[in-house]
XYZ file of C-alpha atoms in Angstrom:
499
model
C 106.609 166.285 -273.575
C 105.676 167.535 -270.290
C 102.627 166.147 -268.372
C 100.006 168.131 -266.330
C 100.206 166.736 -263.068
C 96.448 167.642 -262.280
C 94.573 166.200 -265.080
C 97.315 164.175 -266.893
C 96.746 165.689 -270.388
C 100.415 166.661 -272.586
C 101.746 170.421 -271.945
C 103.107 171.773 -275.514
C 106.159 173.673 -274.383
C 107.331 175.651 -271.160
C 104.176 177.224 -270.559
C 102.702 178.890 -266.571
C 98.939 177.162 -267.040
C 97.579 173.937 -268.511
C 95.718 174.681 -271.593
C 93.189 172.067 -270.493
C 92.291 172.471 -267.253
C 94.131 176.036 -266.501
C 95.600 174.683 -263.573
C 98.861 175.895 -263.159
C 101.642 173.163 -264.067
C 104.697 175.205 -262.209
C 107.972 173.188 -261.132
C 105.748 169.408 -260.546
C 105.596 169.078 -264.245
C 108.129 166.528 -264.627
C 108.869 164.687 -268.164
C 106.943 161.115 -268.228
C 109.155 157.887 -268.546
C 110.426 156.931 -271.324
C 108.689 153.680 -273.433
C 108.747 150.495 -271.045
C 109.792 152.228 -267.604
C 108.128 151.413 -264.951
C 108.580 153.920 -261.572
C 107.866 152.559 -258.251
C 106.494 155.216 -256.186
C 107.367 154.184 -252.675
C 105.732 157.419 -251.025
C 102.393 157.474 -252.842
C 98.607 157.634 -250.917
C 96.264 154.798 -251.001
C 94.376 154.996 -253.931
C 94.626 154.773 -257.935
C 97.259 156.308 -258.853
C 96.635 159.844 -261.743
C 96.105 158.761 -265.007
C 99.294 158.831 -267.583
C 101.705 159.348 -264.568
C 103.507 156.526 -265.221
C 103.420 155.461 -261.947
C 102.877 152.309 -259.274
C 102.405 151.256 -255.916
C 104.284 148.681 -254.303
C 102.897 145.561 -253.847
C 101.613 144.030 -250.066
C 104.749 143.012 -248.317
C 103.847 140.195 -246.233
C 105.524 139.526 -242.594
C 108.512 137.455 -243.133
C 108.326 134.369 -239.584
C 111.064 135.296 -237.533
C 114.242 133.303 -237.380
C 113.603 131.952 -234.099
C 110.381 130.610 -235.079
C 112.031 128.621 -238.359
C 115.147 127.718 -236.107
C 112.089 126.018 -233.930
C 110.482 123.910 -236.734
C 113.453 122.786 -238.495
C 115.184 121.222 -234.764
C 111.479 119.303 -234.367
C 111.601 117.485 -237.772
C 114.250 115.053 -236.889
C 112.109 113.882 -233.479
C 108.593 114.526 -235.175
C 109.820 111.993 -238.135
C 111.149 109.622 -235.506
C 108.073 109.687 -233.968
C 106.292 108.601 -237.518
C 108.900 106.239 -238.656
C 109.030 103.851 -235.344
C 104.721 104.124 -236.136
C 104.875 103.048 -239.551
C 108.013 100.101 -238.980
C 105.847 98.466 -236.238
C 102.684 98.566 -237.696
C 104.500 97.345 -240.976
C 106.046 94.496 -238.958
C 102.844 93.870 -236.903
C 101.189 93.830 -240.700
C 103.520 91.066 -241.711
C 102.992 88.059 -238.805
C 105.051 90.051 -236.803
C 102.012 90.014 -233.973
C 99.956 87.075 -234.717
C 98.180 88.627 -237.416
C 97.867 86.180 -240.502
C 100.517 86.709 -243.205
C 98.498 87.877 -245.834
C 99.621 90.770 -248.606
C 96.186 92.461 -248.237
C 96.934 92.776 -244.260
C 100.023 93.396 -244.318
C 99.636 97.053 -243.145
C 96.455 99.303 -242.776
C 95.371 102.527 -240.875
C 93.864 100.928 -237.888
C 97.852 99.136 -237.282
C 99.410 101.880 -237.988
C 96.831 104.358 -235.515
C 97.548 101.597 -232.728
C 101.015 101.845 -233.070
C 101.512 105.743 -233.390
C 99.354 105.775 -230.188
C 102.169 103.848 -228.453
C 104.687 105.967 -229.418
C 103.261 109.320 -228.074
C 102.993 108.097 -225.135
C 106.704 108.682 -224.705
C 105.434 111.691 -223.436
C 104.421 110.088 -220.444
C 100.018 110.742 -221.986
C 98.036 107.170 -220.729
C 96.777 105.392 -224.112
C 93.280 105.722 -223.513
C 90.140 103.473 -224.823
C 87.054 104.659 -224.133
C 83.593 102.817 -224.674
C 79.382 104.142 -224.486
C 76.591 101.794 -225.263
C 73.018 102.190 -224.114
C 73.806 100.340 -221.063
C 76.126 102.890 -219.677
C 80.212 104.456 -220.338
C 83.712 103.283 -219.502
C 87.238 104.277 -220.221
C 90.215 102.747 -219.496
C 94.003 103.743 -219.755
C 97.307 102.157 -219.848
C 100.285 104.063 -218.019
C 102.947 103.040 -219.884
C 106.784 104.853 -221.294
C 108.804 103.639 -223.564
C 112.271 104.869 -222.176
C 113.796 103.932 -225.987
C 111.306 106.487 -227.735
C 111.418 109.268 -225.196
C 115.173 109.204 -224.729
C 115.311 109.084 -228.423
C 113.406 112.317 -229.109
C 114.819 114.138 -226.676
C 118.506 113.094 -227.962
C 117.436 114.003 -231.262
C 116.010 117.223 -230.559
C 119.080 118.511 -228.022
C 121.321 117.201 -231.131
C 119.337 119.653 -233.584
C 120.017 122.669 -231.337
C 123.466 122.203 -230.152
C 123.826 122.417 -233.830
C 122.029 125.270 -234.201
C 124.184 126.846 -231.369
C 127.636 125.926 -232.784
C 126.305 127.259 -236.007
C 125.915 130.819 -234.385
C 129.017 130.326 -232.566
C 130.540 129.898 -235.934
C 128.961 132.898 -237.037
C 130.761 134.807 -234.379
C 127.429 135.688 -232.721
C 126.872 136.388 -229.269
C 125.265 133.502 -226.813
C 122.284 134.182 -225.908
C 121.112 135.692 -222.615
C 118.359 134.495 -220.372
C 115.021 136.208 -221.839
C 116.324 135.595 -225.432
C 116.318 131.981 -224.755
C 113.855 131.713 -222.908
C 111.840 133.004 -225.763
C 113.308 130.450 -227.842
C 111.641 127.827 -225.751
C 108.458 128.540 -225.968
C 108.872 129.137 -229.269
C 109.889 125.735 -229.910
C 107.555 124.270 -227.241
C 104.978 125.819 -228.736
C 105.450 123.927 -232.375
C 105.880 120.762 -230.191
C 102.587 120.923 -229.058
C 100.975 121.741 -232.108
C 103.180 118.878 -233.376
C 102.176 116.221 -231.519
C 98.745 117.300 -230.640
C 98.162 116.496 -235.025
C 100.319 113.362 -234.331
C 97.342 112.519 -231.761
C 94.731 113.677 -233.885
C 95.627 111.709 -236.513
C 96.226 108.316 -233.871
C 92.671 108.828 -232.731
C 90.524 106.058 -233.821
C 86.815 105.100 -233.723
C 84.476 102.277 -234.584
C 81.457 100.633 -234.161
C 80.253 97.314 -232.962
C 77.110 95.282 -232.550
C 76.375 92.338 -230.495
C 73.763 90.913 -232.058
C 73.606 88.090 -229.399
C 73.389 90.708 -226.566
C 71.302 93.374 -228.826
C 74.114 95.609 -227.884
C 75.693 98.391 -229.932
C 78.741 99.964 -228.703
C 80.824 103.038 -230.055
C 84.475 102.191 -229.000
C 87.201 105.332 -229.659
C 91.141 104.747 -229.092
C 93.476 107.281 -228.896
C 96.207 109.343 -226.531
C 94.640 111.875 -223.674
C 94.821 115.289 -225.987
C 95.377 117.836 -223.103
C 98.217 115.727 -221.152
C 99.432 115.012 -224.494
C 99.841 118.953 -225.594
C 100.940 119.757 -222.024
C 103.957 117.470 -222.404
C 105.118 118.462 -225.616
C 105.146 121.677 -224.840
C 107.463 121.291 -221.395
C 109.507 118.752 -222.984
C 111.008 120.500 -225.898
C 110.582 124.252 -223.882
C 112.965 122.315 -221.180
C 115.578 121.143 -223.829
C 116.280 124.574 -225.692
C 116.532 126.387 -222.517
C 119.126 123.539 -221.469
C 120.975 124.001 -224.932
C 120.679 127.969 -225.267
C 120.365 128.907 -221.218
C 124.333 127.238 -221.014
C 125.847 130.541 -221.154
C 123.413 132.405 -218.770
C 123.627 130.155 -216.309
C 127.333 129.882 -216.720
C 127.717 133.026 -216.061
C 125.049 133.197 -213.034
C 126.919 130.242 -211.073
C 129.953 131.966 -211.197
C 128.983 134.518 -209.803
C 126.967 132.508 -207.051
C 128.289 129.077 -205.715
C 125.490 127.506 -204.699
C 124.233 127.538 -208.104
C 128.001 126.638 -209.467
C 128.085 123.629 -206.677
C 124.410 121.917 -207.984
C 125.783 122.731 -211.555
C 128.748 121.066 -210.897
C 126.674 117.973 -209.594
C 124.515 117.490 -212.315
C 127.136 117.380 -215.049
C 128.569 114.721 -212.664
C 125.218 112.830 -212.369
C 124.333 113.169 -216.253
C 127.293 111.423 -217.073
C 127.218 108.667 -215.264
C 123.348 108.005 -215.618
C 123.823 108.099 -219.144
C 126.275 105.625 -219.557
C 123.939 103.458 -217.385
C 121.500 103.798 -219.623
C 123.160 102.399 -222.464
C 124.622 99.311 -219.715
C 120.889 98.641 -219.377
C 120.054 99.306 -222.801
C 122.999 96.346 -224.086
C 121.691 94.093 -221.056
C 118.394 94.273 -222.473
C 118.752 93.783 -225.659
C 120.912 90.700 -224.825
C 118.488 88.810 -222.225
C 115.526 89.447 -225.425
C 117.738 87.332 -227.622
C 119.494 85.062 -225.379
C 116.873 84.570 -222.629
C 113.615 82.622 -223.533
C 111.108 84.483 -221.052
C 112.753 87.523 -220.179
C 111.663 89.737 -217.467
C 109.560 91.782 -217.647
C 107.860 89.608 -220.814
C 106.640 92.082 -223.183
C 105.902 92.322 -226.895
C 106.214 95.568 -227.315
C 110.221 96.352 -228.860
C 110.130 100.051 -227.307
C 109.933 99.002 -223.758
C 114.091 97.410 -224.337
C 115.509 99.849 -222.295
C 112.488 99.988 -219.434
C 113.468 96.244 -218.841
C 116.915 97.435 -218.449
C 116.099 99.647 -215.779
C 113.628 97.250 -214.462
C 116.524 94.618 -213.683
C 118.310 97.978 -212.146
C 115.655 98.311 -210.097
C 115.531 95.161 -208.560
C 119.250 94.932 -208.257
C 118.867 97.966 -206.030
C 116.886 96.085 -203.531
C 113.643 97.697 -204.097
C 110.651 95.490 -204.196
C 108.958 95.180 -207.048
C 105.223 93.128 -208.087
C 102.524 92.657 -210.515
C 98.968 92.482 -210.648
C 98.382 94.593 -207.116
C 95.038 96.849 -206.423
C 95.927 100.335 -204.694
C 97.482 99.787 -201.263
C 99.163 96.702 -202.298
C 100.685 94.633 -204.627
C 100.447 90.484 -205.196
C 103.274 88.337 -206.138
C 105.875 91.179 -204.493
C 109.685 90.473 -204.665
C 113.068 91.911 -203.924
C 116.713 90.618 -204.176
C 117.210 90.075 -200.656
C 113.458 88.135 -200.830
C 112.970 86.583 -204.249
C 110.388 83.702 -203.389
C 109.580 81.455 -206.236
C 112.166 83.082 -208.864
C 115.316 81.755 -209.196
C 118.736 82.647 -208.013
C 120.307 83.881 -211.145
C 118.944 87.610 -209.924
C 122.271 88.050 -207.742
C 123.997 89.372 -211.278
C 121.726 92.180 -211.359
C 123.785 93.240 -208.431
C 126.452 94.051 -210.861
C 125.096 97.370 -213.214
C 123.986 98.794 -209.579
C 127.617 98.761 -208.109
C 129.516 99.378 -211.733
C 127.270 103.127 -211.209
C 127.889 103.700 -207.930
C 131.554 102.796 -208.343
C 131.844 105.315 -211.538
C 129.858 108.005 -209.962
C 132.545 107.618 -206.849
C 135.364 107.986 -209.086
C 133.597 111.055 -210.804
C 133.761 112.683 -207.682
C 137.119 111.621 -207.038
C 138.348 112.606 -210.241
C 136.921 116.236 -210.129
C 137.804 116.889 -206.599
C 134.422 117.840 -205.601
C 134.159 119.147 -202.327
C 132.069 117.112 -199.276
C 129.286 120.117 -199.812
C 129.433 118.948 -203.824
C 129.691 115.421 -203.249
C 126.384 115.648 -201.234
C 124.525 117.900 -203.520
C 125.899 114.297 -206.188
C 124.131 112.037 -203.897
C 121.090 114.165 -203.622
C 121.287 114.535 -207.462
C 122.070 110.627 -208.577
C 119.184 109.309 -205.683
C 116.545 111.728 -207.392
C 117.401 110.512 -210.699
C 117.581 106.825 -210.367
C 114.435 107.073 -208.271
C 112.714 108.436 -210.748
C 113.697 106.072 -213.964
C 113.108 102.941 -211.556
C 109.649 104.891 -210.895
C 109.162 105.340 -214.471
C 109.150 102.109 -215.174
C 105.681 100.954 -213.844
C 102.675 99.629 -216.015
C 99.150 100.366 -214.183
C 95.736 100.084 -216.002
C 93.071 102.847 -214.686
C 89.498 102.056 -215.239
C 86.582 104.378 -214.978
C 83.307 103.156 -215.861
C 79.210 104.999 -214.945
C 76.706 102.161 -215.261
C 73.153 103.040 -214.882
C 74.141 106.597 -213.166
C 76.776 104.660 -210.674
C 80.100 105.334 -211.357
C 83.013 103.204 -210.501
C 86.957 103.542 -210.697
C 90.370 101.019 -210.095
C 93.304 101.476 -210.535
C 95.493 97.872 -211.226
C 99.491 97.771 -211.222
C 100.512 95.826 -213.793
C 104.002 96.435 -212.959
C 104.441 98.682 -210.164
C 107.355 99.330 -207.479
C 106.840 100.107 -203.547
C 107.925 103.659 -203.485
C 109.455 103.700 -200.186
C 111.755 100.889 -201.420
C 112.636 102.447 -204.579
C 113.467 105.705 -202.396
C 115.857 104.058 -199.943
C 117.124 101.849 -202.146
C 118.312 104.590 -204.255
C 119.596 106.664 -201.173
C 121.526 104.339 -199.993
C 123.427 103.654 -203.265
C 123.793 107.016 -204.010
C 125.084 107.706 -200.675
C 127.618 105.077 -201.103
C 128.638 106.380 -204.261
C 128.638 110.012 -204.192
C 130.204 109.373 -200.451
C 132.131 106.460 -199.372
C 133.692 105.352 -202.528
C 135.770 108.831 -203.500
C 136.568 109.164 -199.931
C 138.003 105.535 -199.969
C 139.801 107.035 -203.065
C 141.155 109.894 -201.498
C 142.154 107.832 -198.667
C 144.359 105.601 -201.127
C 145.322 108.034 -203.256
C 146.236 110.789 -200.233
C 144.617 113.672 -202.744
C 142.627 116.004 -199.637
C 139.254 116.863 -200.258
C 139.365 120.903 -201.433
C 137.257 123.179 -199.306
C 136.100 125.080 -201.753
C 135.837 124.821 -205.563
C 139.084 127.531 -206.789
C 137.991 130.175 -209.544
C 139.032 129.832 -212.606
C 141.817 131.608 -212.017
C 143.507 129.868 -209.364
C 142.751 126.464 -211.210
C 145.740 126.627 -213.376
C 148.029 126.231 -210.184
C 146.373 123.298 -209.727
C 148.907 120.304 -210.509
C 145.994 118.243 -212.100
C 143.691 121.052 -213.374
C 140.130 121.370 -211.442
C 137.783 118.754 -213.713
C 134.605 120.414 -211.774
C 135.315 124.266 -211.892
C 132.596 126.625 -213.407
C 134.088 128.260 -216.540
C 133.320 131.519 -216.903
C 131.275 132.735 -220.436
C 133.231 135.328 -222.949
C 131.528 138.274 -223.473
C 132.851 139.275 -226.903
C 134.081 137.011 -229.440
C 135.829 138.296 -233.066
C 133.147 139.585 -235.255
C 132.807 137.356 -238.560
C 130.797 139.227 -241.722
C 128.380 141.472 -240.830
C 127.113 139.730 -237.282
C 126.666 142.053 -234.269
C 128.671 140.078 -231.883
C 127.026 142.176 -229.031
C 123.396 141.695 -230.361
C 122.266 138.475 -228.166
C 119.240 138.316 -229.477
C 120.416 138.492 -233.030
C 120.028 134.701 -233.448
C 116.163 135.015 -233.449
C 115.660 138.132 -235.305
C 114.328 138.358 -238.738
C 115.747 137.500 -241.830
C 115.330 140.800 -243.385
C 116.081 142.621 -240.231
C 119.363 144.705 -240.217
């Protein structure tokens, strides 16, 4: 039976006017739904809907997060968990004797370890691990500069790993590689969700507690934890600087073929990268090998994550810059160098030996992928810059800041600093030699000329040997797979739902 679309009563037959309301029922009388229908009305007005018209609205669709967005969070679990894990295994170790604390089951582990120990960890991101102190008497806060090379290489490796597979995924998928403003997007995307990551991470580290001095009548509030903002700050440029690596490879592909300035410093830092990472894992097995074998190694330190910074410490020294400990600003006490070792011993000549095994494989690099004299420059430039920088990165200061009774006083104390001018020609000068000297040596043996300029792609496959170092150019179309728009580059960090 027919219902009156004005006041919802039944219509008996094919009649012009309602007999209820007169209204006139005309072609919108339509037949109700049968028992147990429902109709979705997707084009009805805010409001209730008429009585007996059998009819609903559709429910709130909330947003869906875009796919860039979960792409983000699931490539940070793997280095935010990292970040927990080495937290929680040192403060269970520390729990257990493991740092002179007595070997009982009810200390074996407990927040205060475990807050002590994630604060260590974050400051992989290069934050100082701050303790600050305020009595009646007057405020102080002190920080240790300190980076564990084994934790920050370690979440960065694990967080380029998570979107390289992300990117072979969507290359998989047949889709397109993304162009400059898509992934740049990406990156802040994902550096945004770093720094909300580890930001919590510090939240969480940041500790407080109270003591009394009864025999001084002093009461002091003492609070431990990473610097927040630095913190944040970090996070944020670290993982924003990894994604655009990962997804900015085909823009800038494509960009330094077209300009060869770009393509030449391109070229140079794949050469670089290489061979500073296999250093680092040289250092990393010398390390670990001089903390079993050797009874006071050097640097002496209890903390595990610093393995590889003594490493690059020995590097360091090998180099011939000059290195000390416990120096004000403007100085350092104790100071040393290879060519001036004072009261250490003699064995220090082997660290000679992961110094020239770099600057002999960064030679042949250059050697090997024909690099021209402009390219083999930009190397040195590239490789001094680098190992400056780790040698740098290496140094342990304490900064001090204290206001007593309205006077305020700051130091800053090098627990393990570096002259910077020595560290800066010392790295120069090897990189010279092996970005330089040793492939022209080679090409002097070997009688292979030194190309003028790097060929295009085409002309590298009359090349006997192939060109190691040319700039590829990026495919613009690749088969479409399923229902991917191959020519959509921003498809990777669209919606779900979106078609």
């Amino acid at each position: 039976m027919p219902i009156c679309p004005s006041c919802g009563a039944a219509v008996a037959g094919a009649v012009a006017t309602c007999a209820n309301c007169g209204h006139p029922t005309g072609p919108a009388v339509v037949p109700p739904p049968a028992i147990g229908e429902v109709v979705v009305d997707e084009t009805a007005a805010p409001g209730p809907s008429p009585w007996g018209s059998g009819r609903i609205h559709q429910d709130r669709q909330w947003p869906t997060p875009s796919r860039g967005w979960l792409t983000a969070g699931r490539v940070l679990l793997a280095p935010t968990a990292l970040l927990v894990v080495l937290a929680t295994l040192g403060s269970t170790i520390a729990g257990r004797g493991g740092s002179g604390v007595d070997d009982d089951p009810a200390v074996r582990w407990t927040v205060h370890t475990f807050q002590m120990w994630l604060q260590l960890t974050l400051t992989a991101f290069g934050t100082p691990w701050r303790n600050s102190n305020s009595s009646s008497f007057g405020s102080s806060t002190s920080g240790i500069h300190v980076l564990p090379y084994a934790v920050a290489f370690g979440w960065l490796a694990l967080l380029w790993l998570g979107q390289r597979l992300t990117a072979r995924a969507r290359a998989a998928a047949g889709a397109a590689e993304p162009t400059g403003p898509a992934a740049g997007a990406q990156a802040l995307r994902t550096g945004a969700l770093s720094a909300v990551a580890v930001l919590l991470l510090g939240w969480l580290s940041t500790g407080s507690s109270h003591v009394d001095e009864d025999s001084l009548s002093l009461s002091m509030q003492v609070t431990t934890g990473p610097a927040m903002l630095p913190l944040g700050l970090s996070g944020f440029l670290a993982a924003a600087a990894v994604v655009l690596a990962v997804d900015g490879q085909g823009a800038l592909r494509a960009e330094a073929a077209r300009r060869r300035w770009l393509g030449g410093w391109l070229l140079a830092w794949q050469h670089a990268a290489r061979v500073v990472g296999a250093l680092l894992v040289l250092l990393t097995l010398v390390s670990v090998v001089m903390q079993v074998l050797v009874d006071q190694p050097f640097p002496q330190s209890t903390f595990r994550a610093l393995t590889v910074n003594g490493g690059v410490y020995l590097f360091g020294v090998g180099s011939g810059a000059r290195a000390g400990v416990g120096g004000l600003r403007g100085g350092h006490e104790g100071t040393f160098a290879l060519y001036d070792l004072g009261a250490h011993g003699g064995q220090w000549w082997l660290t000679v030996v992961p110094v020239l095994l770099a600057a002999l494989a960064l030679g042949w690099s250059a050697h090997r992928g024909r690099l021209t004299q402009l390219d083999r420059a930009r190397l040195a430039v590239l490789y001094a810059v680098l190992t400056a920088a780790l040698v740098l990165g290496t140094s342990i200061w304490l900064s001090e800041s204290s206001t007593i009774k309205g006077q305020v006083h700051e130091a800053r104390i090098e627990l393990l600093g570096w002259s910077v001018t020595s560290v800066v020609v010392a790295a120069a000068a090897w990189a010279v030699f092996g970005a330089l000297v040793v492939p022209a040596a080679l090409d002097a043996v070997r009688r292979t000329p030194v190309p003028v300029s790097v060929p295009l792609p085409a002309q590298a496959a009359d090349e006997p040997d192939g060109i190691v170092g040319t700039v590829e150019l990026v495919a613009e179309e690749r088969p479409l797979v399923g229902q991917v728009d191959v020519l959509d580059s921003h498809a990777a960090y669209r919606r779900p739902d979106a078609s």
